[in-house]
GROMACS .gro file of N, CA and C in nm:
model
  504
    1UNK      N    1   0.626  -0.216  -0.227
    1UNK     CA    2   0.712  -0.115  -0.168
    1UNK      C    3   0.819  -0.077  -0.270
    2UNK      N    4   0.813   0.053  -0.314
    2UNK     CA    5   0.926   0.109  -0.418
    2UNK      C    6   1.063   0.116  -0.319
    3UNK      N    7   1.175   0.114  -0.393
    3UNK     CA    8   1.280   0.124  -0.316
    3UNK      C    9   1.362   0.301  -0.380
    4UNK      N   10   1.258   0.354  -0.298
    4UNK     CA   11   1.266   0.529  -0.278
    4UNK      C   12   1.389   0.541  -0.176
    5UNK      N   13   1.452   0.682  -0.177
    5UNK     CA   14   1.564   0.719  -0.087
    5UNK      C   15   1.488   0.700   0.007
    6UNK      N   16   1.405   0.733   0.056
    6UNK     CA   17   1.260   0.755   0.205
    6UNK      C   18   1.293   0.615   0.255
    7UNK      N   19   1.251   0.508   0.147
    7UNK     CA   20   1.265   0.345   0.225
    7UNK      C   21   1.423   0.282   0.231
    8UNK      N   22   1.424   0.325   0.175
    8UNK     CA   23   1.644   0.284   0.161
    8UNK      C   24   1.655   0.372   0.330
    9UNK      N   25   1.608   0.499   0.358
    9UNK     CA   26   1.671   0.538   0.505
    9UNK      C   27   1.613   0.518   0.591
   10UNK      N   28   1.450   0.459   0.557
   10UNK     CA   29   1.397   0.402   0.745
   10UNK      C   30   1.427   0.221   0.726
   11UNK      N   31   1.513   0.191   0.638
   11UNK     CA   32   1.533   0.030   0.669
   11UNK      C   33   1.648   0.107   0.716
   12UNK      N   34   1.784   0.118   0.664
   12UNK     CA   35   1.871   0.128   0.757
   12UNK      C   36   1.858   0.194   0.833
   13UNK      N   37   1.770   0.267   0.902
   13UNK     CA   38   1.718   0.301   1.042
   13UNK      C   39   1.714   0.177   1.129
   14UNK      N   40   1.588   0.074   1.069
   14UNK     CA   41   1.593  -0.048   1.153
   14UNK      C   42   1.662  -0.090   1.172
   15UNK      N   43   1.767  -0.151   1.053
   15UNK     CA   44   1.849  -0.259   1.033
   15UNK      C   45   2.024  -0.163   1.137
   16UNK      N   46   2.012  -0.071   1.185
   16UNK     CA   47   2.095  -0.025   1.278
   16UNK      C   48   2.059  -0.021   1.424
   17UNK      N   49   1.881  -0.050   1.438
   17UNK     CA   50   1.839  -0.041   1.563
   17UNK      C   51   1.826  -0.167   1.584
   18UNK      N   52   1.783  -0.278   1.493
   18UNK     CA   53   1.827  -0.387   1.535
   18UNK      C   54   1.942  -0.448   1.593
   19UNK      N   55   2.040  -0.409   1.483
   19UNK     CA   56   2.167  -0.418   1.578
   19UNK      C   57   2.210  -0.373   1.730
   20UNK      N   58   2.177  -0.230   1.727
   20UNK     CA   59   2.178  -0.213   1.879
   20UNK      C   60   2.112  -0.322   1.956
   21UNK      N   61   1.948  -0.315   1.958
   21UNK     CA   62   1.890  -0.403   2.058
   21UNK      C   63   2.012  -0.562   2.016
   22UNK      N   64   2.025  -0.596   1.899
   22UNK     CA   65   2.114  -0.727   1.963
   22UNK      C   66   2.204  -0.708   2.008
   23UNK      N   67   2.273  -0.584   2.009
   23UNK     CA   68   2.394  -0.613   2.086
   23UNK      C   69   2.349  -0.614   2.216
   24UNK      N   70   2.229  -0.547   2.291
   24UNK     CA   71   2.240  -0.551   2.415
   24UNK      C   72   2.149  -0.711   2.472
   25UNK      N   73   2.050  -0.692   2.329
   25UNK     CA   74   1.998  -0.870   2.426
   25UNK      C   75   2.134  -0.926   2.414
   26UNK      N   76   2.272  -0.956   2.341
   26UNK     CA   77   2.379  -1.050   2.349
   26UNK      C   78   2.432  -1.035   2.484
   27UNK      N   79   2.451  -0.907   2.543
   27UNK     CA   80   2.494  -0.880   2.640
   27UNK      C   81   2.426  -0.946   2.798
   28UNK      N   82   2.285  -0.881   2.793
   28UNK     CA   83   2.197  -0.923   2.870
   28UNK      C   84   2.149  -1.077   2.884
   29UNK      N   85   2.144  -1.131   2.745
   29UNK     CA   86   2.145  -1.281   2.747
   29UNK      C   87   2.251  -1.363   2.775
   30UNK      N   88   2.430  -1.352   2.781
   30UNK     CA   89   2.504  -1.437   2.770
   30UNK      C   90   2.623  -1.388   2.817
   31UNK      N   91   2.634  -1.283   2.765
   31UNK     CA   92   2.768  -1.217   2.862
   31UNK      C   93   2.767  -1.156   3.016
   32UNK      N   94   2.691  -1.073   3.027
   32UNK     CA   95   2.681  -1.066   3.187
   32UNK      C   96   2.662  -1.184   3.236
   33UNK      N   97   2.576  -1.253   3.228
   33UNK     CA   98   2.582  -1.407   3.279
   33UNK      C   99   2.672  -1.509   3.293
   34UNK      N  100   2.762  -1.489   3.196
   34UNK     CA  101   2.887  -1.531   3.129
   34UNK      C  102   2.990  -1.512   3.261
   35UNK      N  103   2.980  -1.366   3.198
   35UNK     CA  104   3.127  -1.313   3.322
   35UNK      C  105   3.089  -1.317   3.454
   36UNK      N  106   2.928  -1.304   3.505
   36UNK     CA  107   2.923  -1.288   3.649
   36UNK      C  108   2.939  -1.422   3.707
   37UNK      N  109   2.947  -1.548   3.654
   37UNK     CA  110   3.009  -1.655   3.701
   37UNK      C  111   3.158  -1.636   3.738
   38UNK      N  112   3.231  -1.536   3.717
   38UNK     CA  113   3.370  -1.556   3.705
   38UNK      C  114   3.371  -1.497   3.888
   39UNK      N  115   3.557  -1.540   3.964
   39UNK     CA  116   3.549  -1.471   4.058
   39UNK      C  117   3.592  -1.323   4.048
   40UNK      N  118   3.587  -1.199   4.149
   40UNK     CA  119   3.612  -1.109   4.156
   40UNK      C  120   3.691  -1.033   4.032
   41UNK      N  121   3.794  -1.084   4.027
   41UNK     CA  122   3.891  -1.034   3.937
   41UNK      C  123   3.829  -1.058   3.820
   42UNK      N  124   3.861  -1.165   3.765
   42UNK     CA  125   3.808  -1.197   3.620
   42UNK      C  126   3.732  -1.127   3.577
   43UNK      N  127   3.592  -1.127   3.692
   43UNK     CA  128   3.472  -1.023   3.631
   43UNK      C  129   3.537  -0.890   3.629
   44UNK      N  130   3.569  -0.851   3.656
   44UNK     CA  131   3.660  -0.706   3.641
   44UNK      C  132   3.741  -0.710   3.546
   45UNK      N  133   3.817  -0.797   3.540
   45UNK     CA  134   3.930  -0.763   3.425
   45UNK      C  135   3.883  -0.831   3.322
   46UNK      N  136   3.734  -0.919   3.285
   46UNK     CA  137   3.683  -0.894   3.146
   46UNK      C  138   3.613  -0.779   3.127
   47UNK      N  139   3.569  -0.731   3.197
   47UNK     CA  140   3.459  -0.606   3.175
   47UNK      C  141   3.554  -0.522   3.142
   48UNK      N  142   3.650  -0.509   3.192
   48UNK     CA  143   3.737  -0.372   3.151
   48UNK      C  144   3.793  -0.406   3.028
   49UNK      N  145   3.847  -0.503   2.952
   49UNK     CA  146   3.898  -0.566   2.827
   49UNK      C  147   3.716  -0.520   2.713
   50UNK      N  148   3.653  -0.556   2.767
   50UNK     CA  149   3.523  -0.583   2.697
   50UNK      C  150   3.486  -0.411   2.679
   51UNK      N  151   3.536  -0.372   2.751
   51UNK     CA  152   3.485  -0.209   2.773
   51UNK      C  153   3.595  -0.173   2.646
   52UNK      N  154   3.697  -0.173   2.701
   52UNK     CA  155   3.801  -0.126   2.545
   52UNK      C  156   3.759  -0.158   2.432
   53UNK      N  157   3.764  -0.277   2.439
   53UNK     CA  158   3.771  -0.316   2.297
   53UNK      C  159   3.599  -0.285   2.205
   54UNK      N  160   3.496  -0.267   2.310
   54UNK     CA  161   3.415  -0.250   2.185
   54UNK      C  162   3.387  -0.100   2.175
   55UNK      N  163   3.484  -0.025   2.225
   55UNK     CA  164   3.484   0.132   2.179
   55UNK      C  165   3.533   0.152   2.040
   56UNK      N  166   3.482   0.129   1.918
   56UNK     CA  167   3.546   0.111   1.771
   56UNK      C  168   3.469   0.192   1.701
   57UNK      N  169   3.487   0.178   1.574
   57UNK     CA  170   3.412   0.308   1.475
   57UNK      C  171   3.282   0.181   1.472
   58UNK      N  172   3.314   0.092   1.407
   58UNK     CA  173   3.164  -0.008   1.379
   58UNK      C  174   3.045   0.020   1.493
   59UNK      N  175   3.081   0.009   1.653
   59UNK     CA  176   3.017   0.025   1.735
   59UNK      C  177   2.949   0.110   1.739
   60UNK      N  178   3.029   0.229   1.725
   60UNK     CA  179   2.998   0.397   1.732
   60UNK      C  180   2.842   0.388   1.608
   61UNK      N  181   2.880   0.372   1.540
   61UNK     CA  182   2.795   0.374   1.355
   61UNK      C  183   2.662   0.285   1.428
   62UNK      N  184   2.687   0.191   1.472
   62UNK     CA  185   2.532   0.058   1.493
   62UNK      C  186   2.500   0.157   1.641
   63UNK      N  187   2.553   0.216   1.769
   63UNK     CA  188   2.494   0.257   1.867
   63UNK      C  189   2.470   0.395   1.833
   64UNK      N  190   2.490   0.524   1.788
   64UNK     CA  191   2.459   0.648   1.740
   64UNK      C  192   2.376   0.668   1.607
   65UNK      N  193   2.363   0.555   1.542
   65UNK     CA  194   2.357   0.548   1.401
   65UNK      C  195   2.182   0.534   1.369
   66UNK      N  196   2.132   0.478   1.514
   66UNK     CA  197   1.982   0.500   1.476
   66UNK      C  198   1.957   0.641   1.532
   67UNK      N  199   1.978   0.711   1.605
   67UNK     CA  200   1.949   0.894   1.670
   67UNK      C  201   1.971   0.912   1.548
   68UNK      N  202   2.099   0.916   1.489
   68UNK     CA  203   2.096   1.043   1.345
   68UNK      C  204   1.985   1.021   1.258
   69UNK      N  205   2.015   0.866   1.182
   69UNK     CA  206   1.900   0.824   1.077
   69UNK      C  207   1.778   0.829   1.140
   70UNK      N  208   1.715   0.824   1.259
   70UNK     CA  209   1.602   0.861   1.308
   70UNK      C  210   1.520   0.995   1.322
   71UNK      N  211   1.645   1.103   1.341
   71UNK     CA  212   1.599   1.208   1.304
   71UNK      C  213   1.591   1.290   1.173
   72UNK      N  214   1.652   1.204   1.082
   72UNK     CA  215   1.652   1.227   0.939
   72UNK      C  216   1.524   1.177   0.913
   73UNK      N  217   1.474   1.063   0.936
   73UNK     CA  218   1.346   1.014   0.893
   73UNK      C  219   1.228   1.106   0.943
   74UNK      N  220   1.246   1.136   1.096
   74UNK     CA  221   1.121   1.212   1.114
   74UNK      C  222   1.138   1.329   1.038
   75UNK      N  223   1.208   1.399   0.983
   75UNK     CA  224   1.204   1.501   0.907
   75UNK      C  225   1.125   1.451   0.759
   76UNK      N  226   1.184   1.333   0.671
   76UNK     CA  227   1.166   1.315   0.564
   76UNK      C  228   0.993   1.281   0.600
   77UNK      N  229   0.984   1.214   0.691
   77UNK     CA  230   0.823   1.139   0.680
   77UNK      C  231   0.734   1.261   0.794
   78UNK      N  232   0.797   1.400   0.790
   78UNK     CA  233   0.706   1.491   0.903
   78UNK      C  234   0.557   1.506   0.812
   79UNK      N  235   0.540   1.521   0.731
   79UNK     CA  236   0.431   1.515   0.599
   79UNK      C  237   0.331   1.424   0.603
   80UNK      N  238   0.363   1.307   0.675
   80UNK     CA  239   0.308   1.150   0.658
   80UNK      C  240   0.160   1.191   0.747
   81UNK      N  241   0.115   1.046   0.740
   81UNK     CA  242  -0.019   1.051   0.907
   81UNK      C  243   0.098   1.022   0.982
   82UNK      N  244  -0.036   1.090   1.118
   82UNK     CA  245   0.027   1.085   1.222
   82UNK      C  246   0.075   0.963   1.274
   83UNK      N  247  -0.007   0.847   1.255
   83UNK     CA  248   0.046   0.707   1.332
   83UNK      C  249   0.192   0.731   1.259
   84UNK      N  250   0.240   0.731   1.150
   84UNK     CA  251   0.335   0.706   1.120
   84UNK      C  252   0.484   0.782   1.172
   85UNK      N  253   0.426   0.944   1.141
   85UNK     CA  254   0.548   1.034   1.251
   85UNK      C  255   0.524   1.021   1.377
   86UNK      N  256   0.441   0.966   1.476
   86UNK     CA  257   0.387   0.920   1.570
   86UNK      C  258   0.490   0.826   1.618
   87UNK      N  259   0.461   0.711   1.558
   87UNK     CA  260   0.565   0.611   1.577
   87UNK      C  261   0.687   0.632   1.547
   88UNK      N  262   0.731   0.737   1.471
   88UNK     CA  263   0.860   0.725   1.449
   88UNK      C  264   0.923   0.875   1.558
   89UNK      N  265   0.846   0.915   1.595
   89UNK     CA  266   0.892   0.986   1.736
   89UNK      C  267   0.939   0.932   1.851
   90UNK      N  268   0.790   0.829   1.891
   90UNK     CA  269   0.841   0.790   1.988
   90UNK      C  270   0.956   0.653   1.999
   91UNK      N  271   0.938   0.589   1.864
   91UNK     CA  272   1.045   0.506   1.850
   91UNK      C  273   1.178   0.609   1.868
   92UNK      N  274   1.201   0.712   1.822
   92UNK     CA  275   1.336   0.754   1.863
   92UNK      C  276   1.352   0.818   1.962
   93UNK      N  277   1.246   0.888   2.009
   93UNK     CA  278   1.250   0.935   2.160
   93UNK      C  279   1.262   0.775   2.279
   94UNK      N  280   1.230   0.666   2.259
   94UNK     CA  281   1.257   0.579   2.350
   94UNK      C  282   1.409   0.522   2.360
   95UNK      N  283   1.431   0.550   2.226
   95UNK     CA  284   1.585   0.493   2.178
   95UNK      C  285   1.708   0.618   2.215
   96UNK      N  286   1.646   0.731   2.214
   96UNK     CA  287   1.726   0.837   2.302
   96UNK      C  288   1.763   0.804   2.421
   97UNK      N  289   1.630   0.797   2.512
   97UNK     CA  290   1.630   0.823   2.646
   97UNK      C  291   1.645   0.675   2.726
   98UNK      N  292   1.641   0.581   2.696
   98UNK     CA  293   1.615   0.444   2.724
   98UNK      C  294   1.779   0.372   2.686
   99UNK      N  295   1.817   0.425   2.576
   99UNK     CA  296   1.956   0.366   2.548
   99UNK      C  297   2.082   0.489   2.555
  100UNK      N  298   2.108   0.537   2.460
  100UNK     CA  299   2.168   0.638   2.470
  100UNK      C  300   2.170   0.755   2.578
  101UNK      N  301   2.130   0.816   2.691
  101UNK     CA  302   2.138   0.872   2.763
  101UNK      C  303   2.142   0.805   2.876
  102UNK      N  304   2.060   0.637   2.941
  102UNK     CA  305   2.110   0.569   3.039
  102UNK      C  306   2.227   0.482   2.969
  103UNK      N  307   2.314   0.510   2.887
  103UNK     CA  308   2.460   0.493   2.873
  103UNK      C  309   2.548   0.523   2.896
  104UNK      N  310   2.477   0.707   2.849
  104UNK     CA  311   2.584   0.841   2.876
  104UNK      C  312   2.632   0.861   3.037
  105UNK      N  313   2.469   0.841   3.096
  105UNK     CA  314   2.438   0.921   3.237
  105UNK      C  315   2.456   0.778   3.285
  106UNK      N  316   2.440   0.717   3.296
  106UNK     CA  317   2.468   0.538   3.347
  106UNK      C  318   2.550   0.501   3.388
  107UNK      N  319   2.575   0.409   3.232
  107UNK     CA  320   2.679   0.322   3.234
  107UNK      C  321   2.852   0.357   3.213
  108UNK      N  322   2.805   0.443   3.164
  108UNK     CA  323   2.957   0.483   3.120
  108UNK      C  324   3.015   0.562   3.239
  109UNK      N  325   2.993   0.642   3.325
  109UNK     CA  326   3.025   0.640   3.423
  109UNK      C  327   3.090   0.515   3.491
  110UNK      N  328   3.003   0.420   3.518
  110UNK     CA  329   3.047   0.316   3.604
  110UNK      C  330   3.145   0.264   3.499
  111UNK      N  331   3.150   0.245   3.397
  111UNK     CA  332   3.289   0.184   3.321
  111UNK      C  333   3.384   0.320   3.324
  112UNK      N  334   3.401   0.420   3.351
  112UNK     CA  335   3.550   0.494   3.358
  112UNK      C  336   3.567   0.426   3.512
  113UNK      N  337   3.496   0.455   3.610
  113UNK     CA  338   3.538   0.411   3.784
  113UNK      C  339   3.635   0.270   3.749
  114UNK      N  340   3.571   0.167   3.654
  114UNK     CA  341   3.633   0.014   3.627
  114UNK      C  342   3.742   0.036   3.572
  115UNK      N  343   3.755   0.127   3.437
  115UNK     CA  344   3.814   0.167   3.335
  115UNK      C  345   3.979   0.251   3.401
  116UNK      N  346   3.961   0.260   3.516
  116UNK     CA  347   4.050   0.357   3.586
  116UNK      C  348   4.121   0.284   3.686
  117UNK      N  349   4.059   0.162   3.720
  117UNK     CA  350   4.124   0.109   3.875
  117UNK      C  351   4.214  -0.011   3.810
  118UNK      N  352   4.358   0.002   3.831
  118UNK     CA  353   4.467  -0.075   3.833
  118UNK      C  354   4.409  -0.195   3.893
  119UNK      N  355   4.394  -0.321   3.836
  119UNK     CA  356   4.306  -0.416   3.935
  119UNK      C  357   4.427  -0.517   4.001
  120UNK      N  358   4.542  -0.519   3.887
  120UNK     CA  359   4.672  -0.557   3.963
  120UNK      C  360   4.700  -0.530   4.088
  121UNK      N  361   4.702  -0.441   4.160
  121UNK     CA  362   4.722  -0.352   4.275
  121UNK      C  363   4.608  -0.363   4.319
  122UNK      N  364   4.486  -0.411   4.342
  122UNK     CA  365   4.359  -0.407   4.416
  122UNK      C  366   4.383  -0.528   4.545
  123UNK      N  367   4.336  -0.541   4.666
  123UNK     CA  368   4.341  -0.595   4.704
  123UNK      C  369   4.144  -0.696   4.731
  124UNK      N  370   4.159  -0.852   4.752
  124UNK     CA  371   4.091  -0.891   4.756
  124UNK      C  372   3.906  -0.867   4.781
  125UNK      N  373   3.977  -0.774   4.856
  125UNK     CA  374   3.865  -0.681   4.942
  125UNK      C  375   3.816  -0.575   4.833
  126UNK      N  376   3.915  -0.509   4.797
  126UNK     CA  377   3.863  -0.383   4.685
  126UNK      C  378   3.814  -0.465   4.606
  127UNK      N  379   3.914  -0.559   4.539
  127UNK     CA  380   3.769  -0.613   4.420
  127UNK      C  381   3.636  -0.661   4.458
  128UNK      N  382   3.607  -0.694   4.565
  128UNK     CA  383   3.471  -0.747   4.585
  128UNK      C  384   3.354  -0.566   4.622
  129UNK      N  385   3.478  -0.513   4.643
  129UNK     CA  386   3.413  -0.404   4.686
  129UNK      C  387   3.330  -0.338   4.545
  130UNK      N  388   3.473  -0.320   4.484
  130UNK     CA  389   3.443  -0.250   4.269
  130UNK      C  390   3.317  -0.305   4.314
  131UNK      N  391   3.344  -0.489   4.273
  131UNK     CA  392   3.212  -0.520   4.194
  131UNK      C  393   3.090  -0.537   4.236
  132UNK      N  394   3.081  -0.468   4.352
  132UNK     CA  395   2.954  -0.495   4.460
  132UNK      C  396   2.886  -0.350   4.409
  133UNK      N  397   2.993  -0.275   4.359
  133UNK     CA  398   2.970  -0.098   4.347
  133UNK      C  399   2.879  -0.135   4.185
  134UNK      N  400   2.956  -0.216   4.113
  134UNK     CA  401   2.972  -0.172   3.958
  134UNK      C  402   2.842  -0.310   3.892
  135UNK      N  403   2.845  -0.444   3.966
  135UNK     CA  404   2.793  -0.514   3.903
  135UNK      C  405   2.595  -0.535   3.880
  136UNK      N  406   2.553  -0.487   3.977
  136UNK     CA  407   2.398  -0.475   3.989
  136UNK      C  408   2.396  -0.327   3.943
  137UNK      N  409   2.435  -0.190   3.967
  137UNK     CA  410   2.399  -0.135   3.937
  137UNK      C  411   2.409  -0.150   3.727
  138UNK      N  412   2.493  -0.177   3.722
  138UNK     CA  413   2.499  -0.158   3.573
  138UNK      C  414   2.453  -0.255   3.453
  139UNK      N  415   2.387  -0.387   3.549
  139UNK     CA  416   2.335  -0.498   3.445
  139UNK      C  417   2.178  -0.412   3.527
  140UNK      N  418   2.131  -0.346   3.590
  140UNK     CA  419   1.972  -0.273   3.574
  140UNK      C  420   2.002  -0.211   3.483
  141UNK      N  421   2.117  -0.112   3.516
  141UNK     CA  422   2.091   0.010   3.355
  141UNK      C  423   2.108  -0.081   3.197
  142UNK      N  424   2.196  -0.192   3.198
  142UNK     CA  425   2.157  -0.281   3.072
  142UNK      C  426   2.067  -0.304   3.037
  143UNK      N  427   1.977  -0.339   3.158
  143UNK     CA  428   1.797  -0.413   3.139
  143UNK      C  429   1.724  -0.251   3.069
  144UNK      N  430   1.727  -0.134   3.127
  144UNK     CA  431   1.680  -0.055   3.076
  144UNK      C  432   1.679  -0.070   2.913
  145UNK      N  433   1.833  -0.035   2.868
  145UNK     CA  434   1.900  -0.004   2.737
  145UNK      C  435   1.788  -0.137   2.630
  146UNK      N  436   1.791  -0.261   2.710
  146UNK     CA  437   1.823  -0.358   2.663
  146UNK      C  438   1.625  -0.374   2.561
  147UNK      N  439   1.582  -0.354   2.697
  147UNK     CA  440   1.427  -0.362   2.675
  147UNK      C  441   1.376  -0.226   2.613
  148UNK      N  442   1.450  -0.090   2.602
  148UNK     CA  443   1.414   0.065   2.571
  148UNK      C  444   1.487   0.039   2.409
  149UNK      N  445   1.557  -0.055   2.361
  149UNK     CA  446   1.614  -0.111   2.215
  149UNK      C  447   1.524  -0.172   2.183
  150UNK      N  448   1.481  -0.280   2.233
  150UNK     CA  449   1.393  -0.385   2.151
  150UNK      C  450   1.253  -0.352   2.114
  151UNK      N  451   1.230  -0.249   2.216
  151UNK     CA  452   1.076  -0.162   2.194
  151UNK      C  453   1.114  -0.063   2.057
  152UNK      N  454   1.175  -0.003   2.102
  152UNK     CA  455   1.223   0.103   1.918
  152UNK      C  456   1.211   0.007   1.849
  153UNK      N  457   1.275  -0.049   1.795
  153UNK     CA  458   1.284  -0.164   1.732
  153UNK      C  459   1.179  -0.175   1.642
  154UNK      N  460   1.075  -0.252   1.742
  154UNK     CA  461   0.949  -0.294   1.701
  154UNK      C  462   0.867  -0.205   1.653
  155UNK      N  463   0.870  -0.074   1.676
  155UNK     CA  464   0.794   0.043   1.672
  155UNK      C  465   0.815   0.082   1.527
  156UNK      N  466   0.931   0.078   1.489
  156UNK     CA  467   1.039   0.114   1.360
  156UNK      C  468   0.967  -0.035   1.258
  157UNK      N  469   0.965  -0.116   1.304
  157UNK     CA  470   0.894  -0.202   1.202
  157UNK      C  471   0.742  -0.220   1.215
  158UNK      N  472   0.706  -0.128   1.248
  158UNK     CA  473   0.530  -0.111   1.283
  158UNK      C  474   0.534   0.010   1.191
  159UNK      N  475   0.645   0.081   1.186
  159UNK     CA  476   0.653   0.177   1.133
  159UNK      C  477   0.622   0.174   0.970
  160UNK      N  478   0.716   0.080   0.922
  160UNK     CA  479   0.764   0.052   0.798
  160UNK      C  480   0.630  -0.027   0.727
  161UNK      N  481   0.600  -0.093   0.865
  161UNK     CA  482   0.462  -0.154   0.816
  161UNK      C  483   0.365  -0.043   0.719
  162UNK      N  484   0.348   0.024   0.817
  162UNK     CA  485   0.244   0.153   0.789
  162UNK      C  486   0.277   0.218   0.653
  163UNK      N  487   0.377   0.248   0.667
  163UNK     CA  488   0.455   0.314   0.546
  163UNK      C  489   0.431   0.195   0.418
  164UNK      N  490   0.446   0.107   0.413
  164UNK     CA  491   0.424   0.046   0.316
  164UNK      C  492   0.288  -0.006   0.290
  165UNK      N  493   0.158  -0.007   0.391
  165UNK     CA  494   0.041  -0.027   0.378
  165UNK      C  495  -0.005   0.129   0.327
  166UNK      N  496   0.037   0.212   0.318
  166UNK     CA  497  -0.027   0.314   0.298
  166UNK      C  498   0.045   0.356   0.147
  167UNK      N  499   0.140   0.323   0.102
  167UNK     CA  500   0.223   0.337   0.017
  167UNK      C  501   0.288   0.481   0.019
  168UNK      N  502   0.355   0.470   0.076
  168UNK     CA  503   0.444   0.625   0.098
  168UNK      C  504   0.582   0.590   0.068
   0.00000   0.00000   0.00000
């Protein structure tokens, strides 16, 4: 495998979609699990801490960062066989619609509703209420993100496979 601009931008394709899928298996494996042991509050007032704080530029770059470089690649490799723009379609069409849009249309919704409620001022009742609202629905839309990442993923290194068995 030559180290061409072409392979320098579908590794950091992977090596950014990897990251995503780990951030969400981390999530799905240890932190929801983590916090849903906690009572009412806690789980609320880490999720809302956890919600701030990983809104950062690094985040932004590893969760947006495979759509751009993904659609840069299908452009650079539109020329290729088809298994190869093949796979690298639907690897980014799954990583669209599977992560990034059940985020947009999802989750992030349910984190402004969290993101918004004074939990100081909640009474016992409201918090069980939030998290009855906020906690199943939004560890399914994780499972989506979580398993619609790890499939790109794999697809993207099936990809690279190809690309380098074929020498492109």
């Amino acid at each position: 495998m030559d180290l061409t601009i072409e392979n320098i931008g579908i590794i950091a394709l992977i090596v950014l979609t990897g990251l995503s899928a780990g951030l969400c298996f981390t999530w799905s494996n240890s932190i929801t699990l983590g916090i849903g042991r906690l009572n009412d509050f806690g789980y609320l007032a880490s999720f809302q801490q956890m919600n701030r704080t990983i809104l950062n530029p690094i985040f932004f770059i590893v969760f947006f960062g495979p759509l751009f470089l993904g659609l840069i690649n299908i452009y650079v490799f539109s020329n290729t066989s088809n298994p190869i723009i093949g796979l690298l379609i639907l690897a980014i069409g799954i990583y669209l619609f599977g992560v990034l849009m059940v985020t947009i249309f999802g989750n992030v919704p349910l984190n402004e509703i969290l993101g918004k409620t004074d939990l100081s001022l909640a009474s016992s009742k409201d918090l069980k209420s939030l998290r009855d609202k906020f906690e199943v629905k939004w560890n399914r839309l994780h499972l989506i993100r979580t398993l619609s990442s790890i499939i790109s993923f794999i697809m993207l290194i099936i990809s690279l496979i190809q690309i380098t068995k074929n020498n492109i």
